[in-house]
Amino acid sequence: MLTAVTSITTANTITTMNEPNADFEPVVFRPIGVIRSGHRVAEQTPVQPVYAQGCAGRAEILPAYREGLRDLEGFSHVFLLYHLHRAGTPRLTVQPFIGERPCGVFATRHPQRPNAIGLSLVRLVRAEEALLFLEDLDVLDGTPLLDIKPFVPRFDCVKGARGGWTEVVDETTARQSGQRGFCPQTP
Amino acid sequence: MLTAVTSITTANTITTMNEPNADFEPVVFRPIGVIRSGHRVAEQTPVQPVYAQGCAGRAEILPAYREGLRDLEGFSHVFLLYHLHRAGTPRLTVQPFIGERPCGVFATRHPQRPNAIGLSLVRLVRAEEALLFLEDLDVLDGTPLLDIKPFVPRFDCVKGARGGWTEVVDETTARQSGQRGFCPQTP
């Protein structure tokens, strides 16, 4: 019987994760900049951009990467990929901030993950030299930035997606838990 | 005058990226599994899930991380974060696969980026022990998987986003360029 790490490829040959084309070498990334926000305390940082409305901040990109920012200003939203550098010990079962019961970590956006990579979809207000001015920022001040990707509506808008356990959490509770003390500015 | 790497915080104190809370240490991640797909040639791999419709594949997770997959099956879509291990030399200006003119790499999803992290939003068909069965998979077979995050409609659906340079590319051209030879299955 096949174990979980053994699989049958589409060509029906048996491969395992130990084969040469399954590469488990550690991967090294180097920050391209730093995220600046008003969130100075991890425990009081909103857990998602939707719970950080009105929170302005910046991505400060190292000058060496400035050329790569060209053409970004036409996009209204960008994905930030960053190192959750204060996440602490990884856990496989976590208590989601907005949920009532523990879940497998990969079914959550909790920071204490095996690879502490954060993903935030934030509003890009403007780009100015090596600075990106952002809004709805849910990221701790001083967070190392690893990558920026544009949000492309034709790629990233999924209609009718099912949200698993998050669907049974009512929005008032989710918002209160998710803001973690951050008070959105009223216009 | 302030340079691009110097900024004024919200508290109006001046900070720079060289301060202790700007952390530019390299970050090391270890793959949690491997992505299996029918795409065996990088140059023929679709560039986005929307151009890989009907392409089934799997994420094979290392047994040590299996507990973290619990509760994932309720979600219809997941983000895969992976190492673009065959991306080649990073470039700051790239020719997007679906566009006509070169762009700054951070305004594209091109793989040749300073930190070669891939992001794909794919359909989760089912989870079975340490295997995730996926569809609309645009990832090269053998790609090291770094993280899985659920697509949460209340977090990730952005309405009315502007798509920058991608908005002037007509969909027929984008689809032809984006599929890169992959022929979607007709039901």
mmCIF file of C-alpha atoms in Angstrom:
data_model
loop_
_atom_site.group_PDB
_atom_site.id
_atom_site.type_symbol
_atom_site.label_atom_id
_atom_site.label_comp_id
_atom_site.label_asym_id
_atom_site.label_seq_id
_atom_site.Cartn_x
_atom_site.Cartn_y
_atom_site.Cartn_z
ATOM 1 C CA MET A 1 0.000 0.000 0.000
ATOM 2 C CA LEU A 2 1.213 3.473 -0.832
ATOM 3 C CA THR A 3 2.037 5.771 2.040
ATOM 4 C CA ALA A 4 1.220 9.434 2.180
ATOM 5 C CA VAL A 5 4.636 10.411 0.843
ATOM 6 C CA THR A 6 4.403 8.092 -2.142
ATOM 7 C CA SER A 7 2.237 8.977 -5.072
ATOM 8 C CA ILE A 8 1.272 7.952 -8.538
ATOM 9 C CA THR A 9 2.040 10.509 -11.197
ATOM 10 C CA THR A 10 -0.273 11.205 -14.081
ATOM 11 C CA ALA A 11 1.913 8.906 -16.195
ATOM 12 C CA ASN A 12 1.232 6.154 -13.647
ATOM 13 C CA THR A 13 4.861 5.755 -12.660
ATOM 14 C CA ILE A 14 5.479 5.715 -8.940
ATOM 15 C CA THR A 15 7.486 8.593 -7.515
ATOM 16 C CA THR A 16 8.288 9.548 -3.957
ATOM 17 C CA MET A 17 9.279 12.784 -2.299
ATOM 18 C CA ASN A 18 12.804 11.447 -1.959
ATOM 19 C CA GLU A 19 13.386 11.551 -5.692
ATOM 20 C CA PRO A 20 15.848 14.046 -7.079
ATOM 21 C CA ASN A 21 13.121 16.318 -8.434
ATOM 22 C CA ALA A 22 11.631 16.725 -4.968
ATOM 23 C CA ASP A 23 13.884 19.393 -3.568
ATOM 24 C CA PHE A 24 13.821 19.881 0.197
ATOM 25 C CA GLU A 25 16.872 22.087 0.486
ATOM 26 C CA PRO A 26 16.446 25.138 2.709
ATOM 27 C CA VAL A 27 15.680 28.322 0.777
ATOM 28 C CA VAL A 28 17.300 31.630 1.676
ATOM 29 C CA PHE A 29 15.591 34.952 0.999
ATOM 30 C CA ARG A 30 16.901 38.447 1.631
ATOM 31 C CA PRO A 31 14.580 41.318 2.574
ATOM 32 C CA ILE A 32 14.058 43.910 -0.179
ATOM 33 C CA GLY A 33 12.922 46.536 2.297
ATOM 34 C CA VAL A 34 11.019 47.174 5.485
ATOM 35 C CA ILE A 35 7.369 47.862 6.296
ATOM 36 C CA ARG A 36 6.621 50.948 8.406
ATOM 37 C CA SER A 37 3.319 51.216 10.198
ATOM 38 C CA GLY A 38 1.762 52.633 13.329
ATOM 39 C CA HIS A 39 1.557 49.117 14.799
ATOM 40 C CA ARG A 40 4.355 48.879 17.344
ATOM 41 C CA VAL A 41 3.046 46.005 19.473
ATOM 42 C CA ALA A 42 2.535 42.583 17.898
ATOM 43 C CA GLU A 43 -0.387 41.712 20.173
ATOM 44 C CA GLN A 44 -2.249 44.888 19.166
ATOM 45 C CA THR A 45 -1.681 44.599 15.422
ATOM 46 C CA PRO A 46 -4.834 43.911 13.361
ATOM 47 C CA VAL A 47 -4.811 40.412 11.895
ATOM 48 C CA GLN A 48 -5.961 41.336 8.394
ATOM 49 C CA PRO A 49 -6.127 44.439 6.177
ATOM 50 C CA VAL A 50 -9.958 44.385 6.356
ATOM 51 C CA TYR A 51 -9.588 45.017 10.094
ATOM 52 C CA ALA A 52 -6.973 47.751 9.605
ATOM 53 C CA GLN A 53 -9.023 50.223 7.621
ATOM 54 C CA GLY A 54 -7.608 53.708 7.785
ATOM 55 C CA CYS A 55 -4.186 52.511 8.911
ATOM 56 C CA ALA A 56 -1.612 54.186 6.710
ATOM 57 C CA GLY A 57 1.993 53.132 6.408
ATOM 58 C CA ARG A 58 4.832 52.620 3.972
ATOM 59 C CA ALA A 59 7.043 50.062 2.373
ATOM 60 C CA GLU A 60 10.592 51.388 2.238
ATOM 61 C CA ILE A 61 12.402 49.556 -0.526
ATOM 62 C CA LEU A 62 16.170 49.282 -0.628
ATOM 63 C CA PRO A 63 17.500 51.628 -3.331
ATOM 64 C CA ALA A 64 19.051 48.693 -5.208
ATOM 65 C CA TYR A 65 15.534 47.397 -6.022
ATOM 66 C CA ARG A 66 13.936 50.688 -6.966
ATOM 67 C CA GLU A 67 13.901 49.920 -10.698
ATOM 68 C CA GLY A 68 11.611 46.960 -9.986
ATOM 69 C CA LEU A 69 8.838 49.275 -8.727
ATOM 70 C CA ARG A 70 8.251 50.853 -12.132
ATOM 71 C CA ASP A 71 4.635 50.517 -13.440
ATOM 72 C CA LEU A 72 3.339 49.569 -9.998
ATOM 73 C CA GLU A 73 1.446 52.792 -9.459
ATOM 74 C CA GLY A 74 -1.320 51.799 -11.893
ATOM 75 C CA PHE A 75 -2.459 49.100 -9.478
ATOM 76 C CA SER A 76 -4.839 49.957 -6.650
ATOM 77 C CA HIS A 77 -3.875 46.955 -4.490
ATOM 78 C CA VAL A 78 -0.719 44.928 -3.940
ATOM 79 C CA PHE A 79 0.151 41.732 -2.119
ATOM 80 C CA LEU A 80 2.931 42.185 0.409
ATOM 81 C CA LEU A 81 4.887 39.030 1.231
ATOM 82 C CA TYR A 82 6.943 39.451 4.358
ATOM 83 C CA HIS A 83 8.771 37.690 7.130
ATOM 84 C CA LEU A 84 6.637 37.339 10.253
ATOM 85 C CA HIS A 85 9.790 37.981 12.226
ATOM 86 C CA ARG A 86 8.103 38.134 15.629
ATOM 87 C CA ALA A 87 5.773 35.171 15.147
ATOM 88 C CA GLY A 88 7.411 32.912 17.694
ATOM 89 C CA THR A 89 7.435 29.126 17.735
ATOM 90 C CA PRO A 90 5.583 27.438 14.873
ATOM 91 C CA ARG A 91 2.527 25.364 15.819
ATOM 92 C CA LEU A 92 0.520 22.902 13.752
ATOM 93 C CA THR A 93 -2.720 23.532 15.638
ATOM 94 C CA VAL A 94 -3.540 27.137 16.491
ATOM 95 C CA GLN A 95 -6.381 29.169 17.924
ATOM 96 C CA PRO A 96 -7.463 31.538 15.116
ATOM 97 C CA PHE A 97 -7.860 35.150 16.248
ATOM 98 C CA ILE A 98 -11.368 35.407 14.836
ATOM 99 C CA GLY A 99 -12.551 31.839 15.496
ATOM 100 C CA GLU A 100 -13.795 29.920 18.496
ATOM 101 C CA ARG A 101 -12.029 26.603 18.158
ATOM 102 C CA PRO A 102 -8.491 25.445 17.294
ATOM 103 C CA CYS A 103 -7.693 24.650 13.656
ATOM 104 C CA GLY A 104 -4.840 23.214 11.641
ATOM 105 C CA VAL A 105 -2.456 26.117 11.020
ATOM 106 C CA PHE A 106 -2.651 25.796 7.214
ATOM 107 C CA ALA A 107 -6.419 26.363 7.476
ATOM 108 C CA THR A 108 -5.692 29.744 9.099
ATOM 109 C CA ARG A 109 -3.621 32.878 8.475
ATOM 110 C CA HIS A 110 -2.090 32.617 11.965
ATOM 111 C CA PRO A 111 1.554 33.824 12.108
ATOM 112 C CA GLN A 112 2.948 30.824 14.008
ATOM 113 C CA ARG A 113 3.437 28.691 10.878
ATOM 114 C CA PRO A 114 6.255 26.363 9.869
ATOM 115 C CA ASN A 115 7.517 29.002 7.396
ATOM 116 C CA ALA A 116 6.643 32.396 8.841
ATOM 117 C CA ILE A 117 5.640 34.105 5.599
ATOM 118 C CA GLY A 118 2.971 36.782 5.882
ATOM 119 C CA LEU A 119 0.626 37.739 3.037
ATOM 120 C CA SER A 120 -1.350 40.978 3.099
ATOM 121 C CA LEU A 121 -3.464 42.488 0.359
ATOM 122 C CA VAL A 122 -3.218 46.232 0.929
ATOM 123 C CA ARG A 123 -4.159 49.426 -0.865
ATOM 124 C CA LEU A 124 -1.430 51.187 -2.803
ATOM 125 C CA VAL A 125 -2.000 54.925 -2.540
ATOM 126 C CA ARG A 126 1.091 56.060 -4.425
ATOM 127 C CA ALA A 127 4.681 55.212 -5.219
ATOM 128 C CA GLU A 128 7.399 57.799 -4.769
ATOM 129 C CA GLU A 129 10.967 56.859 -5.583
ATOM 130 C CA ALA A 130 11.671 53.832 -3.348
ATOM 131 C CA LEU A 131 8.660 54.372 -1.080
ATOM 132 C CA LEU A 132 5.221 52.824 -1.430
ATOM 133 C CA PHE A 133 2.478 54.603 0.490
ATOM 134 C CA LEU A 134 -0.031 52.032 1.685
ATOM 135 C CA GLU A 135 -3.370 51.876 3.440
ATOM 136 C CA ASP A 136 -5.276 49.193 5.327
ATOM 137 C CA LEU A 137 -1.944 48.005 6.651
ATOM 138 C CA ASP A 138 -2.075 45.152 9.187
ATOM 139 C CA VAL A 139 1.668 44.663 9.504
ATOM 140 C CA LEU A 140 3.903 45.274 12.512
ATOM 141 C CA ASP A 141 6.305 48.220 12.180
ATOM 142 C CA GLY A 142 9.793 47.087 11.202
ATOM 143 C CA THR A 143 8.686 43.909 9.418
ATOM 144 C CA PRO A 144 11.147 42.700 6.752
ATOM 145 C CA LEU A 145 9.561 42.792 3.289
ATOM 146 C CA LEU A 146 10.349 39.900 0.938
ATOM 147 C CA ASP A 147 8.274 40.530 -2.173
ATOM 148 C CA ILE A 148 5.581 42.728 -3.714
ATOM 149 C CA LYS A 149 3.113 41.426 -6.276
ATOM 150 C CA PRO A 150 0.358 43.393 -7.994
ATOM 151 C CA PHE A 151 -3.240 42.352 -7.342
ATOM 152 C CA VAL A 152 -4.524 41.593 -10.835
ATOM 153 C CA PRO A 153 -8.337 41.420 -10.942
ATOM 154 C CA ARG A 154 -8.334 38.949 -13.857
ATOM 155 C CA PHE A 155 -6.085 36.584 -11.870
ATOM 156 C CA ASP A 156 -7.114 37.088 -8.263
ATOM 157 C CA CYS A 157 -10.877 37.643 -8.094
ATOM 158 C CA VAL A 158 -12.563 34.383 -7.190
ATOM 159 C CA LYS A 159 -16.330 34.362 -7.205
ATOM 160 C CA GLY A 160 -18.353 32.058 -5.018
ATOM 161 C CA ALA A 161 -15.427 30.692 -3.004
ATOM 162 C CA ARG A 162 -16.225 28.710 0.140
ATOM 163 C CA GLY A 163 -14.585 30.018 3.305
ATOM 164 C CA GLY A 164 -14.579 26.867 5.464
ATOM 165 C CA TRP A 165 -14.721 27.457 9.215
ATOM 166 C CA THR A 166 -14.618 31.248 8.757
ATOM 167 C CA GLU A 167 -18.145 31.202 7.334
ATOM 168 C CA VAL A 168 -19.713 30.451 10.722
ATOM 169 C CA VAL A 169 -18.000 33.395 12.446
ATOM 170 C CA ASP A 170 -20.308 36.418 12.463
ATOM 171 C CA GLU A 171 -18.756 39.599 11.097
ATOM 172 C CA THR A 172 -19.170 41.682 14.279
ATOM 173 C CA THR A 173 -17.257 39.122 16.339
ATOM 174 C CA ALA A 174 -14.644 38.699 13.606
ATOM 175 C CA ARG A 175 -14.091 42.443 13.356
ATOM 176 C CA GLN A 176 -13.785 42.936 17.112
ATOM 177 C CA SER A 177 -11.322 40.067 17.465
ATOM 178 C CA GLY A 178 -9.468 40.904 14.270
ATOM 179 C CA GLN A 179 -8.846 44.586 15.059
ATOM 180 C CA ARG A 180 -7.091 43.657 18.305
ATOM 181 C CA GLY A 181 -7.504 47.088 19.802
ATOM 182 C CA PHE A 182 -6.868 49.059 16.620
ATOM 183 C CA CYS A 183 -9.575 51.685 16.185
ATOM 184 C CA PRO A 184 -10.304 52.486 12.558
ATOM 185 C CA GLN A 185 -10.396 56.167 11.705
ATOM 186 C CA THR A 186 -13.803 57.444 10.775
ATOM 187 C CA PRO A 187 -13.709 59.748 7.757
ATOM 188 C CA MET B 1 16.418 66.725 2.633
ATOM 189 C CA LEU B 2 15.359 63.201 3.402
ATOM 190 C CA THR B 3 16.535 60.460 1.105
ATOM 191 C CA ALA B 4 14.421 57.534 -0.021
ATOM 192 C CA VAL B 5 15.734 55.333 2.756
ATOM 193 C CA THR B 6 14.977 57.859 5.466
ATOM 194 C CA SER B 7 11.462 58.430 6.641
ATOM 195 C CA ILE B 8 9.376 60.211 9.182
ATOM 196 C CA THR B 9 7.332 57.941 11.372
ATOM 197 C CA THR B 10 3.814 58.774 12.445
ATOM 198 C CA ALA B 11 5.301 59.995 15.750
ATOM 199 C CA ASN B 12 7.428 62.415 13.719
ATOM 200 C CA THR B 13 10.730 60.959 14.861
ATOM 201 C CA ILE B 14 13.179 60.260 12.084
ATOM 202 C CA THR B 15 14.091 56.634 11.485
ATOM 203 C CA THR B 16 16.165 54.998 8.803
ATOM 204 C CA MET B 17 16.375 51.487 7.444
ATOM 205 C CA ASN B 18 19.668 51.081 9.262
ATOM 206 C CA GLU B 19 18.037 51.233 12.661
ATOM 207 C CA PRO B 20 17.928 48.117 14.786
ATOM 208 C CA ASN B 21 14.234 47.541 14.129
ATOM 209 C CA ALA B 22 14.861 47.328 10.391
ATOM 210 C CA ASP B 23 16.020 43.754 10.083
ATOM 211 C CA PHE B 24 17.802 42.806 6.858
ATOM 212 C CA GLU B 25 19.112 39.440 7.954
ATOM 213 C CA PRO B 26 18.615 36.620 5.442
ATOM 214 C CA VAL B 27 15.581 34.447 6.181
ATOM 215 C CA VAL B 28 15.733 30.674 5.832
ATOM 216 C CA PHE B 29 12.647 28.617 4.995
ATOM 217 C CA ARG B 30 12.336 24.852 4.669
ATOM 218 C CA PRO B 31 9.895 23.259 2.198
ATOM 219 C CA ILE B 32 6.869 21.618 3.828
ATOM 220 C CA GLY B 33 6.205 19.450 0.789
ATOM 221 C CA VAL B 34 6.302 19.303 -2.974
ATOM 222 C CA ILE B 35 3.853 20.235 -5.731
ATOM 223 C CA ARG B 36 3.073 17.558 -8.321
ATOM 224 C CA SER B 37 1.593 18.559 -11.643
ATOM 225 C CA GLY B 38 1.537 17.558 -15.288
ATOM 226 C CA HIS B 39 3.783 20.544 -16.100
ATOM 227 C CA ARG B 40 7.253 19.130 -16.652
ATOM 228 C CA VAL B 41 8.783 21.941 -18.720
ATOM 229 C CA ALA B 42 9.107 25.399 -17.197
ATOM 230 C CA GLU B 43 8.681 27.158 -20.554
ATOM 231 C CA GLN B 44 5.365 25.364 -21.176
ATOM 232 C CA THR B 45 3.872 25.892 -17.719
ATOM 233 C CA PRO B 46 0.847 28.237 -17.629
ATOM 234 C CA VAL B 47 1.656 31.504 -15.929
ATOM 235 C CA GLN B 48 -1.486 31.731 -13.773
ATOM 236 C CA PRO B 49 -4.209 29.398 -12.471
ATOM 237 C CA VAL B 50 -6.795 31.158 -14.686
ATOM 238 C CA TYR B 51 -4.796 29.895 -17.665
ATOM 239 C CA ALA B 52 -4.446 26.368 -16.248
ATOM 240 C CA GLN B 53 -8.110 25.413 -16.086
ATOM 241 C CA GLY B 54 -8.580 21.652 -15.919
ATOM 242 C CA CYS B 55 -5.004 21.022 -14.842
ATOM 243 C CA ALA B 56 -5.140 18.679 -11.856
ATOM 244 C CA GLY B 57 -2.271 18.017 -9.496
ATOM 245 C CA ARG B 58 -1.376 17.539 -5.876
ATOM 246 C CA ALA B 59 0.498 19.022 -2.979
ATOM 247 C CA GLU B 60 2.324 16.248 -1.129
ATOM 248 C CA ILE B 61 2.946 17.453 2.403
ATOM 249 C CA LEU B 62 5.681 15.996 4.580
ATOM 250 C CA PRO B 63 4.100 13.708 7.209
ATOM 251 C CA ALA B 64 5.496 15.867 10.018
ATOM 252 C CA TYR B 65 3.162 18.715 8.963
ATOM 253 C CA ARG B 66 0.014 16.678 8.400
ATOM 254 C CA GLU B 67 -1.688 17.901 11.578
ATOM 255 C CA GLY B 68 -1.566 21.446 10.177
ATOM 256 C CA LEU B 69 -3.897 20.501 7.291
ATOM 257 C CA ARG B 70 -6.879 19.869 9.540
ATOM 258 C CA ASP B 71 -9.981 21.997 8.735
ATOM 259 C CA LEU B 72 -8.610 22.913 5.308
ATOM 260 C CA GLU B 73 -11.110 20.875 3.366
ATOM 261 C CA GLY B 74 -13.954 23.334 4.036
ATOM 262 C CA PHE B 75 -12.225 25.884 1.808
ATOM 263 C CA SER B 76 -12.757 25.800 -1.945
ATOM 264 C CA HIS B 77 -9.542 27.688 -2.771
ATOM 265 C CA VAL B 78 -6.084 27.957 -1.232
ATOM 266 C CA PHE B 79 -3.044 30.113 -1.799
ATOM 267 C CA LEU B 80 0.093 28.095 -2.450
ATOM 268 C CA LEU B 81 3.352 29.866 -1.613
ATOM 269 C CA TYR B 82 6.304 28.114 -3.150
ATOM 270 C CA HIS B 83 9.905 28.433 -4.191
ATOM 271 C CA LEU B 84 10.252 29.261 -7.882
ATOM 272 C CA HIS B 85 13.255 26.970 -7.895
ATOM 273 C CA ARG B 86 13.839 27.125 -11.658
ATOM 274 C CA ALA B 87 13.282 30.849 -12.082
ATOM 275 C CA GLY B 88 16.849 31.735 -12.978
ATOM 276 C CA THR B 89 18.596 35.034 -12.454
ATOM 277 C CA PRO B 90 16.500 37.778 -10.842
ATOM 278 C CA ARG B 91 15.785 40.832 -12.984
ATOM 279 C CA LEU B 92 14.377 44.218 -12.018
ATOM 280 C CA THR B 93 12.821 44.859 -15.420
ATOM 281 C CA VAL B 94 11.072 41.936 -17.101
ATOM 282 C CA GLN B 95 8.914 41.223 -20.128
ATOM 283 C CA PRO B 96 5.548 40.054 -18.730
ATOM 284 C CA PHE B 97 4.248 36.907 -20.408
ATOM 285 C CA ILE B 98 0.884 38.480 -21.188
ATOM 286 C CA GLY B 99 2.030 42.043 -21.859
ATOM 287 C CA GLU B 100 3.649 43.864 -24.724
ATOM 288 C CA ARG B 101 6.217 46.034 -23.004
ATOM 289 C CA PRO B 102 8.781 45.549 -20.207
ATOM 290 C CA CYS B 103 7.734 46.415 -16.654
ATOM 291 C CA GLY B 104 9.292 46.666 -13.222
ATOM 292 C CA VAL B 105 9.327 43.128 -11.836
ATOM 293 C CA PHE B 106 7.271 44.059 -8.748
ATOM 294 C CA ALA B 107 4.489 45.237 -11.101
ATOM 295 C CA THR B 108 4.353 41.692 -12.532
ATOM 296 C CA ARG B 109 4.047 38.098 -11.337
ATOM 297 C CA HIS B 110 7.161 37.119 -13.344
ATOM 298 C CA PRO B 111 9.264 34.389 -11.670
ATOM 299 C CA GLN B 112 12.640 36.117 -12.060
ATOM 300 C CA ARG B 113 12.244 38.215 -8.908
ATOM 301 C CA PRO B 114 14.751 39.126 -6.192
ATOM 302 C CA ASN B 115 13.101 36.607 -3.840
ATOM 303 C CA ALA B 116 11.732 33.802 -6.001
ATOM 304 C CA ILE B 117 8.482 33.225 -4.097
ATOM 305 C CA GLY B 118 5.537 32.031 -6.175
ATOM 306 C CA LEU B 119 1.912 32.679 -5.235
ATOM 307 C CA SER B 120 -0.923 30.705 -6.828
ATOM 308 C CA LEU B 121 -4.591 30.739 -5.923
ATOM 309 C CA VAL B 122 -5.797 27.242 -6.803
ATOM 310 C CA ARG B 123 -8.899 25.122 -6.291
ATOM 311 C CA LEU B 124 -8.813 22.607 -3.457
ATOM 312 C CA VAL B 125 -10.774 19.543 -4.510
ATOM 313 C CA ARG B 126 -10.128 17.413 -1.443
ATOM 314 C CA ALA B 127 -7.619 16.639 1.276
ATOM 315 C CA GLU B 128 -6.624 13.065 2.011
ATOM 316 C CA GLU B 129 -4.112 12.402 4.755
ATOM 317 C CA ALA B 130 -1.048 14.410 3.726
ATOM 318 C CA LEU B 131 -2.191 14.988 0.132
ATOM 319 C CA LEU B 132 -4.102 17.959 -1.216
ATOM 320 C CA PHE B 133 -5.812 17.364 -4.554
ATOM 321 C CA LEU B 134 -5.781 20.577 -6.538
ATOM 322 C CA GLU B 135 -7.112 21.989 -9.792
ATOM 323 C CA ASP B 136 -6.214 24.937 -11.997
ATOM 324 C CA LEU B 137 -2.610 24.284 -11.105
ATOM 325 C CA ASP B 138 -0.036 26.484 -12.863
ATOM 326 C CA VAL B 139 3.012 25.165 -11.032
ATOM 327 C CA LEU B 140 5.952 23.186 -12.386
ATOM 328 C CA ASP B 141 6.120 19.555 -11.230
ATOM 329 C CA GLY B 142 8.583 19.107 -8.371
ATOM 330 C CA THR B 143 8.273 22.658 -7.038
ATOM 331 C CA PRO B 144 9.105 22.999 -3.311
ATOM 332 C CA LEU B 145 6.065 24.129 -1.324
ATOM 333 C CA LEU B 146 6.668 26.664 1.459
ATOM 334 C CA ASP B 147 3.217 27.493 2.822
ATOM 335 C CA ILE B 148 -0.517 27.009 2.319
ATOM 336 C CA LYS B 149 -3.057 29.649 3.295
ATOM 337 C CA PRO B 150 -6.822 29.416 2.930
ATOM 338 C CA PHE B 151 -8.546 31.850 0.587
ATOM 339 C CA VAL B 152 -10.993 33.621 2.889
ATOM 340 C CA PRO B 153 -13.669 35.519 0.929
ATOM 341 C CA ARG B 154 -14.134 38.116 3.700
ATOM 342 C CA PHE B 155 -10.388 38.881 3.622
ATOM 343 C CA ASP B 156 -9.394 38.383 0.010
ATOM 344 C CA CYS B 157 -12.214 39.583 -2.267
ATOM 345 C CA VAL B 158 -11.436 43.078 -3.461
ATOM 346 C CA LYS B 159 -14.096 44.795 -5.495
ATOM 347 C CA GLY B 160 -13.295 47.429 -8.064
ATOM 348 C CA ALA B 161 -9.517 47.027 -7.938
ATOM 349 C CA ARG B 162 -7.474 48.672 -10.683
ATOM 350 C CA GLY B 163 -5.195 46.313 -12.606
ATOM 351 C CA GLY B 164 -2.596 48.775 -13.929
ATOM 352 C CA TRP B 165 -0.923 47.787 -17.202
ATOM 353 C CA THR B 166 -2.832 44.470 -17.328
ATOM 354 C CA GLU B 167 -6.065 46.327 -18.041
ATOM 355 C CA VAL B 168 -4.994 47.210 -21.578
ATOM 356 C CA VAL B 169 -4.187 43.592 -22.519
ATOM 357 C CA ASP B 170 -7.177 41.985 -24.229
ATOM 358 C CA GLU B 171 -8.283 38.678 -22.725
ATOM 359 C CA THR B 172 -7.778 36.561 -25.874
ATOM 360 C CA THR B 173 -4.155 37.647 -26.167
ATOM 361 C CA ALA B 174 -3.596 37.233 -22.429
ATOM 362 C CA ARG B 175 -5.048 33.724 -22.459
ATOM 363 C CA GLN B 176 -3.009 32.605 -25.462
ATOM 364 C CA SER B 177 0.235 33.959 -24.008
ATOM 365 C CA GLY B 178 -0.591 32.837 -20.473
ATOM 366 C CA GLN B 179 -1.367 29.211 -21.311
ATOM 367 C CA ARG B 180 2.061 28.769 -22.926
ATOM 368 C CA GLY B 181 1.007 25.725 -24.886
ATOM 369 C CA PHE B 182 -1.149 24.152 -22.173
ATOM 370 C CA CYS B 183 -4.507 23.151 -23.661
ATOM 371 C CA PRO B 184 -7.338 23.295 -21.167
ATOM 372 C CA GLN B 185 -9.522 20.186 -21.064
ATOM 373 C CA THR B 186 -13.016 20.689 -22.319
ATOM 374 C CA PRO B 187 -15.586 18.952 -20.143
#
